[in-house]
Amino acid sequence: MRELYEFAVGPLAWGAFAVFFLGSIARLVAMYSLAKKKDAPFLSYMSWRYGLRSIGHWLVPFGSLGWKENPALTVVTFIFHICLIVTPIFLLAHVVLLDLYHGIEYPTLPEAVTDVMTMLVVAACIFFAARRFFNRTVRYVTSTQDWIVLAVVFLPFATGLLAYHQVGPPLTMATLHILSAELMLVAIPFTRLSHMIFGLFTRAYMGSEFGGVRHAKDW
Amino acid sequence: MGIETRRIEDAGLARGIERLTPDRIAETFQALLAGETGARLKTYVETCVRCGMCAPACHYCISHDGDPSYSPVGKVRQTMWELLRQGGRVEPRFLADCAQIAYTECNLCRRCMHYCPLGIDTAYIMTVVRRLCSKLGMTPMYIQDTTHSHSAVLNQMWVKDDEWTDSLQWQEDEARAEFPDLRIPLETEGVDFMYSVIAPEPKFRTQLIYQAAAIFHNAGCSWTMPATPGWDNSNMAMFSGDFEIMGRVERYHFETAQRLRVKRIVMGECGHAFRAVYDVGNRWLGWKMHPVPVVHSIEFFWELLDQGKIRIAQKQPGPVTIHDPCNVIRGRGLMDKLREVVHALYDNVVEMTPNREHNLCCCAGGGVINCGPPFKNVRIVGNKAKADQLKATGVETVIAPCHNCHGGLEDIIHHFKLGMKIKFLGDVIYANMERPAEA
Ligand code: SF4
Ligand code: SF4
């Protein structure tokens, strides 16, 4: 187990981050060149001003019609995404690890706070799962990939929580936590999690069309 | 639930099924992907997180108690995702279902874009499905007929060249009883604007041409109409998916204006025609914007009132409500000007909710009404949401500056027994403007 742990925090972590960063860049580059080749007439409508304006409105909870008319989902979505991104970056244990291995140091969030944030991510995943199951529309359009993707996000946070609260054998939990986190990183560029990479662009394009061509809002 | 439970007999689709094989569909689909679609389709399909947030956006879905197969993402699931999954190797029956969904259960109204956090353009995806259906001859019969008409006579309604000019002269004659020196100028070069209408105007609603001429005459406008094909600004080929013909029609329209050396094109009260000229056809032809400035009559009427060229003799008491046509509101941002014009005409205006960019579609647009009688019920039942909205205003008059909207709203008003009248802006301006005798 010790060796697996060492391998997971060492070479495998490097590998996972490499796949995540390079994969994301490669996908962006490929998509951009495809857009340039096939969608050039539409790319030419892209506008920083209107793209950012649209993103801005959608980054505000209840700042758009879509958010307003799906209130519960809106609250959960915002909490989920904020915690999902902020928690791992400012978690004490992660920063300690970074310091240990690479000498990188920066402020952290209090452990009690990150603990709650982790629980919120886990709870949000359960909410999404319930929604996938009970909401008619969502069930109608859900495929296996959506369940896998949800599990891939759920696992690192659930195992992290267990590890932190010392449930189960600590080393096994920590190893599972790291492995599942790496799985998530690797999955981002190649599954529906890629909305993390492409979402801003689709939003910016819609914003540009609505703002620049249609002189209307899209929120 | 799902399209299989609500198939409708249509002669065009029935013929389509007979002619196709899975191989031919696959071949055409692959060619379409290779030749015409790119990153837009790919990112939309991949990025959609299947969250279902778009369901409450669509009037079809609202009107059917949230039936997921009418939700925007549900329609994509039943069409494009499946086509992509199978590489287009689908049964002709499946493609006919795709056609029914894309042509008759989506108005391409773009309302769902206000609900999708990722900015996914479901209307675009439906357009790609239509394009595939069109390439394979799987189009509902009536809308295909309008495309044939565009192709043969360059207008949507099989209006012959001499019928066009005859109609104009007839309206000029009629109007001269009221305004003795009124002209409907034909082929006058170098004037301020070319007025263009949709083919149903000379065909069924000729009085609208009379009214427009009366308003322009009163305002002292310098204008003309063309005597040649290119006068029709409507473009059903845009909605049937026959982009080659769409481009031809648009080119004629713009070239006619250029030949007449007018400063701009003023378009009648039609939303879809405006979309064709302003947003779709021009791009297909390679113009980033339009080669001759185009203005929709909402904006033009607003100018006439604003500049005092037209004065309103008697403002009407109302109450009235305003229907926002998708293609000039979400498509061109004319909501404020529309309101200013209506408020100049009426004292009491009751707003619908939601309105402006968030309006609900009339359910006739996007070529749905052009799919003809077999699908009439689909768009009436599919727009109970709008009927409820109209009813809630408690008024008896709706102002709707769009031909398609008139068609769609008339049907729901009749079916749901709302007892309302629908008016164009031109109707009200014509009836209430100061006449020369009074001025
Ligand atoms: S009808 Fe309008 S809201 Fe419904 S799917 Fe089509 S574009 Fe979206
Ligand atoms: S709202 Fe957007 S992301 Fe969500 S299901 Fe609809 S199209 Fe997909």
XYZ file of C-alpha atoms in Angstrom, chain B:
439
model
C -43.708 9.985 -24.543
C -41.539 10.662 -27.522
C -42.112 11.286 -31.176
C -43.223 7.697 -31.923
C -46.407 8.353 -29.981
C -47.426 11.361 -32.011
C -46.525 10.728 -35.617
C -48.535 12.700 -38.120
C -49.369 11.704 -41.679
C -47.712 14.008 -44.156
C -47.429 13.342 -47.865
C -43.893 14.768 -48.064
C -42.570 12.654 -45.227
C -44.373 9.538 -46.491
C -42.713 9.943 -49.881
C -39.373 10.599 -48.176
C -39.557 7.304 -46.315
C -40.124 5.363 -49.515
C -37.111 6.815 -51.241
C -34.460 6.431 -48.554
C -32.193 3.715 -47.235
C -29.985 3.751 -44.119
C -26.942 3.790 -46.404
C -28.019 6.874 -48.227
C -28.873 8.650 -45.016
C -25.484 7.761 -43.534
C -23.647 8.930 -46.617
C -25.437 12.268 -46.666
C -25.045 12.742 -42.940
C -21.308 12.096 -43.128
C -20.980 14.506 -46.011
C -22.910 17.111 -44.068
C -20.644 16.715 -41.047
C -17.560 16.863 -43.201
C -18.659 19.726 -45.345
C -20.882 22.026 -43.349
C -20.704 21.578 -39.604
C -17.718 22.101 -37.402
C -16.754 23.221 -33.944
C -20.121 24.727 -33.181
C -22.025 21.489 -33.456
C -19.248 19.514 -31.823
C -18.919 21.742 -28.768
C -22.667 22.064 -28.327
C -23.162 18.335 -28.357
C -20.197 17.598 -26.104
C -20.609 20.483 -23.714
C -24.290 20.024 -22.959
C -24.304 18.648 -19.421
C -27.798 17.200 -19.771
C -29.000 19.383 -16.920
C -32.492 19.931 -18.292
C -32.494 23.595 -17.341
C -33.760 24.439 -20.806
C -37.021 22.517 -20.350
C -39.044 25.370 -18.828
C -37.921 27.619 -21.702
C -39.841 25.969 -24.466
C -43.523 26.707 -25.003
C -44.070 23.214 -26.409
C -42.727 21.714 -23.204
C -44.677 24.110 -20.971
C -47.861 23.513 -22.930
C -47.501 19.750 -22.580
C -47.102 19.753 -18.792
C -43.346 19.518 -18.981
C -43.249 16.437 -21.239
C -39.470 15.946 -21.556
C -39.679 14.845 -25.175
C -40.740 18.421 -26.010
C -37.916 20.013 -24.039
C -35.121 21.555 -26.114
C -32.566 19.029 -24.942
C -35.144 16.250 -25.356
C -35.533 17.187 -28.999
C -31.787 17.096 -29.485
C -31.664 13.705 -27.823
C -34.273 12.309 -30.189
C -32.475 13.659 -33.248
C -28.870 14.814 -33.352
C -27.395 12.738 -30.543
C -28.861 9.601 -32.039
C -27.725 10.541 -35.543
C -24.202 11.130 -34.263
C -24.192 7.956 -32.218
C -25.127 5.875 -35.241
C -23.009 7.808 -37.685
C -26.216 8.666 -39.515
C -27.004 5.031 -40.267
C -30.644 5.282 -39.259
C -33.871 3.965 -40.677
C -35.893 6.255 -42.949
C -38.689 6.124 -40.364
C -36.283 7.559 -37.798
C -35.328 10.366 -40.147
C -38.998 11.168 -40.718
C -39.358 11.468 -36.961
C -36.365 13.800 -36.909
C -38.094 15.889 -39.561
C -41.310 16.037 -37.610
C -39.454 17.210 -34.507
C -37.191 19.705 -36.213
C -39.783 21.221 -38.584
C -42.923 21.103 -36.515
C -41.953 20.984 -32.853
C -39.342 23.720 -32.793
C -39.897 27.304 -33.914
C -36.176 28.089 -33.827
C -37.351 30.874 -31.540
C -34.125 30.864 -29.507
C -35.838 31.234 -26.197
C -34.029 28.242 -24.744
C -30.755 30.118 -25.037
C -31.873 32.298 -22.163
C -32.070 29.199 -20.022
C -28.948 27.263 -20.902
C -26.027 28.126 -18.618
C -23.607 26.979 -21.294
C -25.097 28.980 -24.125
C -26.042 25.997 -26.227
C -27.887 26.914 -29.389
C -30.583 24.290 -29.708
C -32.139 26.168 -32.605
C -28.894 25.780 -34.531
C -28.839 22.046 -33.856
C -32.432 21.793 -35.099
C -31.411 23.755 -38.184
C -28.701 21.203 -38.915
C -31.278 18.417 -38.573
C -33.522 20.260 -41.034
C -30.624 20.725 -43.402
C -30.027 16.972 -43.390
C -33.720 16.292 -43.960
C -33.824 18.774 -46.802
C -30.812 17.241 -48.488
C -32.543 13.866 -48.304
C -35.918 15.083 -49.505
C -37.496 14.391 -46.145
C -39.450 17.623 -45.829
C -43.084 18.199 -44.924
C -45.010 18.764 -48.127
C -46.325 22.270 -47.590
C -43.062 23.886 -46.595
C -41.345 22.161 -49.493
C -43.928 23.724 -51.776
C -42.980 27.199 -50.580
C -39.356 26.385 -51.296
C -40.289 25.249 -54.799
C -42.132 28.507 -55.236
C -39.073 30.494 -54.197
C -37.054 28.471 -56.623
C -39.406 28.866 -59.574
C -40.719 32.423 -59.232
C -38.485 33.874 -56.491
C -41.353 34.471 -54.158
C -42.986 32.286 -51.602
C -46.562 32.163 -52.947
C -46.354 31.402 -56.664
C -47.169 35.064 -57.439
C -46.520 35.675 -61.153
C -44.571 38.728 -62.240
C -47.584 40.484 -63.752
C -49.754 39.622 -60.763
C -47.299 41.447 -58.567
C -47.382 44.709 -60.471
C -51.129 44.362 -61.047
C -51.699 44.094 -57.318
C -49.657 47.210 -56.693
C -51.500 49.184 -59.341
C -54.802 47.955 -58.002
C -53.894 49.173 -54.505
C -52.703 52.467 -55.921
C -56.048 52.921 -57.681
C -57.944 52.111 -54.528
C -55.879 54.442 -52.407
C -56.291 57.344 -54.793
C -59.920 57.592 -53.780
C -58.640 58.536 -50.353
C -55.381 60.286 -51.282
C -55.824 61.641 -54.828
C -52.134 62.103 -55.599
C -50.863 58.931 -53.944
C -48.421 56.827 -55.953
C -46.960 53.424 -55.372
C -43.689 54.167 -57.115
C -42.289 51.319 -59.180
C -38.670 51.025 -60.280
C -37.734 54.530 -59.196
C -33.972 54.676 -58.913
C -31.939 56.516 -56.320
C -34.722 57.075 -53.808
C -34.384 56.736 -50.049
C -35.682 53.245 -49.668
C -37.027 50.172 -51.357
C -40.055 48.796 -49.590
C -40.183 45.035 -49.578
C -42.967 42.778 -48.407
C -43.621 39.093 -48.039
C -45.484 37.313 -50.792
C -48.628 36.725 -48.709
C -49.178 40.504 -48.825
C -50.050 40.768 -52.524
C -51.656 37.348 -52.294
C -53.922 37.600 -49.230
C -53.404 40.819 -47.336
C -53.261 43.393 -50.071
C -54.719 46.082 -47.819
C -51.400 46.100 -45.968
C -49.711 47.424 -49.081
C -52.419 50.075 -49.342
C -51.852 51.070 -45.725
C -48.084 51.205 -46.065
C -48.412 53.337 -49.199
C -50.800 55.658 -47.374
C -48.406 56.045 -44.461
C -45.397 56.690 -46.730
C -47.428 59.103 -48.809
C -48.526 61.013 -45.732
C -45.013 61.132 -44.374
C -43.674 62.406 -47.677
C -41.247 59.513 -48.103
C -39.039 59.018 -51.118
C -39.463 55.337 -51.857
C -40.045 52.671 -54.458
C -41.000 49.114 -54.985
C -39.347 46.894 -57.559
C -41.333 45.642 -60.541
C -39.167 42.563 -60.862
C -38.578 39.402 -58.855
C -36.593 40.220 -55.741
C -39.498 42.135 -54.256
C -40.342 39.303 -51.847
C -38.235 39.454 -48.695
C -39.548 36.223 -47.237
C -37.420 33.143 -47.341
C -38.910 29.805 -46.487
C -35.944 27.985 -47.973
C -34.046 29.209 -44.918
C -36.422 27.172 -42.776
C -36.812 24.175 -45.060
C -33.038 23.752 -45.030
C -32.503 24.384 -48.728
C -29.696 26.859 -48.253
C -28.803 27.031 -51.933
C -32.223 28.423 -52.732
C -32.159 30.571 -49.624
C -28.969 32.170 -50.881
C -30.407 32.745 -54.336
C -33.508 34.432 -52.941
C -31.443 36.667 -50.661
C -29.082 37.608 -53.463
C -31.977 38.664 -55.665
C -33.454 40.716 -52.885
C -30.235 42.606 -52.183
C -29.316 42.953 -55.839
C -32.721 44.391 -56.599
C -32.133 47.055 -53.966
C -28.646 47.693 -55.342
C -29.943 47.959 -58.895
C -32.438 50.558 -57.736
C -29.585 52.374 -55.952
C -31.677 52.918 -52.843
C -30.105 53.988 -49.586
C -31.748 51.213 -47.641
C -34.393 48.527 -47.584
C -37.456 49.006 -45.409
C -39.170 45.743 -44.648
C -42.794 45.155 -43.808
C -44.015 43.731 -40.541
C -42.623 40.237 -40.780
C -40.164 38.700 -38.406
C -38.927 35.674 -40.273
C -38.225 37.697 -43.393
C -36.157 40.004 -41.273
C -34.212 37.057 -39.881
C -33.452 35.867 -43.392
C -32.131 39.228 -44.516
C -30.464 40.329 -41.325
C -29.095 37.228 -39.707
C -29.055 34.167 -41.942
C -29.131 34.777 -45.693
C -26.549 37.528 -45.642
C -24.086 35.240 -43.856
C -24.684 32.363 -46.221
C -23.791 34.743 -49.023
C -20.611 35.750 -47.232
C -21.548 39.214 -46.024
C -20.739 39.842 -42.401
C -23.629 42.250 -42.260
C -26.022 43.138 -45.056
C -24.784 44.889 -48.191
C -27.684 47.354 -48.192
C -28.833 48.568 -44.773
C -32.106 46.942 -43.798
C -34.620 48.261 -41.358
C -37.708 46.562 -40.027
C -40.912 48.563 -40.122
C -41.097 48.760 -36.322
C -37.949 50.807 -36.435
C -39.050 52.722 -39.511
C -42.414 53.650 -37.983
C -40.579 54.676 -34.849
C -38.430 57.027 -36.968
C -41.453 58.516 -38.720
C -43.136 59.222 -35.398
C -39.956 60.422 -33.755
C -39.175 62.844 -36.579
C -42.735 64.089 -36.605
C -43.314 62.943 -40.173
C -46.392 61.132 -38.992
C -48.604 62.565 -36.295
C -51.245 60.628 -34.488
C -54.595 62.412 -34.709
C -56.371 60.450 -32.038
C -54.544 58.292 -29.567
C -56.699 55.269 -28.831
C -57.765 54.426 -25.303
C -56.846 50.721 -25.430
C -56.274 48.637 -23.460
C -53.966 46.611 -25.696
C -51.158 44.191 -25.138
C -47.932 43.806 -27.095
C -46.740 40.536 -28.549
C -42.970 40.527 -29.078
C -42.072 38.644 -32.268
C -38.958 36.533 -31.626
C -37.152 37.414 -34.804
C -37.207 41.166 -34.361
C -36.943 41.146 -30.569
C -34.498 38.371 -29.680
C -33.270 38.710 -33.252
C -32.833 42.486 -33.486
C -33.521 44.104 -30.133
C -36.467 46.226 -31.232
C -38.403 45.815 -27.976
C -38.003 49.416 -26.801
C -38.888 50.963 -30.130
C -41.891 48.689 -30.422
C -43.089 49.898 -27.053
C -42.528 53.536 -27.890
C -44.600 53.175 -31.037
C -47.420 51.351 -29.271
C -47.449 53.878 -26.438
C -47.678 56.660 -29.007
C -50.810 54.994 -30.357
C -52.576 53.851 -27.196
C -53.140 55.243 -23.720
C -53.426 51.953 -21.937
C -50.906 49.201 -22.650
C -50.970 46.025 -20.575
C -47.737 44.056 -20.681
C -47.610 40.291 -20.824
C -45.173 38.416 -18.613
C -42.621 37.347 -19.515
C -42.065 39.735 -22.377
C -39.353 41.526 -24.358
C -36.383 39.193 -24.949
C -38.003 36.592 -22.766
C -41.252 36.478 -24.720
C -42.964 33.246 -25.574
C -43.083 32.499 -29.289
C -46.338 32.596 -31.283
C -45.555 29.002 -32.304
C -46.039 29.772 -35.982
C -42.504 30.931 -36.692
C -39.479 29.010 -37.854
C -41.473 27.566 -40.735
C -43.814 25.633 -38.467
C -46.963 27.290 -39.810
C -45.661 26.661 -43.311
C -45.759 22.928 -42.681
C -49.447 23.336 -43.315
C -52.739 21.799 -42.219
C -51.430 18.395 -41.069
C -49.511 20.095 -38.288
C -51.922 22.850 -37.401
C -53.014 21.198 -34.195
C -49.435 20.664 -33.105
C -48.777 24.353 -32.967
C -52.119 25.221 -31.398
C -51.951 22.639 -28.643
C -48.221 23.299 -28.354
C -48.872 26.909 -27.489
C -51.393 26.777 -24.732
C -48.733 28.635 -22.778
C -49.135 31.681 -24.996
C -52.913 31.464 -24.861
C -52.739 31.546 -21.059
C -50.434 34.498 -21.228
C -52.764 36.391 -23.571
C -55.761 35.567 -21.457
C -54.097 36.819 -18.290
C -53.854 40.326 -19.735
C -57.627 40.584 -19.877
C -57.471 42.840 -22.947
C -59.158 42.412 -26.291
C -56.533 43.704 -28.659
C -53.042 42.381 -29.339
C -50.493 44.348 -31.290
C -48.252 41.937 -33.181
C -45.911 43.406 -35.772
C -45.275 40.143 -37.620
C -47.206 38.112 -40.173
C -46.232 34.750 -38.747
C -47.287 35.840 -35.299
C -50.650 36.909 -36.688
C -51.165 33.446 -38.121
C -50.116 31.662 -34.943
C -51.969 33.950 -32.565
C -55.165 33.913 -34.624
C -55.245 30.150 -34.354
C -54.768 30.006 -30.599
C -57.190 32.879 -30.034
C -59.789 30.991 -32.011
C -59.087 27.592 -30.470
C -58.927 28.736 -26.859
C -61.857 31.129 -27.413
C -59.989 34.193 -26.235
C -62.097 36.618 -28.235
C -59.187 38.918 -29.101
C -58.348 40.975 -32.179
C -54.831 41.185 -33.574
C -53.449 44.271 -35.236
C -50.349 45.250 -37.121
C -48.713 48.565 -36.265
C -49.548 49.644 -39.804
C -53.241 49.002 -39.152
C -53.295 51.349 -36.203
C -51.021 54.027 -37.632
C -52.996 54.113 -40.865
C -56.293 54.390 -39.013
C -55.200 57.098 -36.604
C -52.649 59.272 -38.365
C -53.401 62.877 -39.246
C -54.643 63.053 -42.850
C -53.711 65.923 -45.182
C -57.247 67.377 -44.965
C -57.032 67.548 -41.205
C -53.425 68.635 -41.010
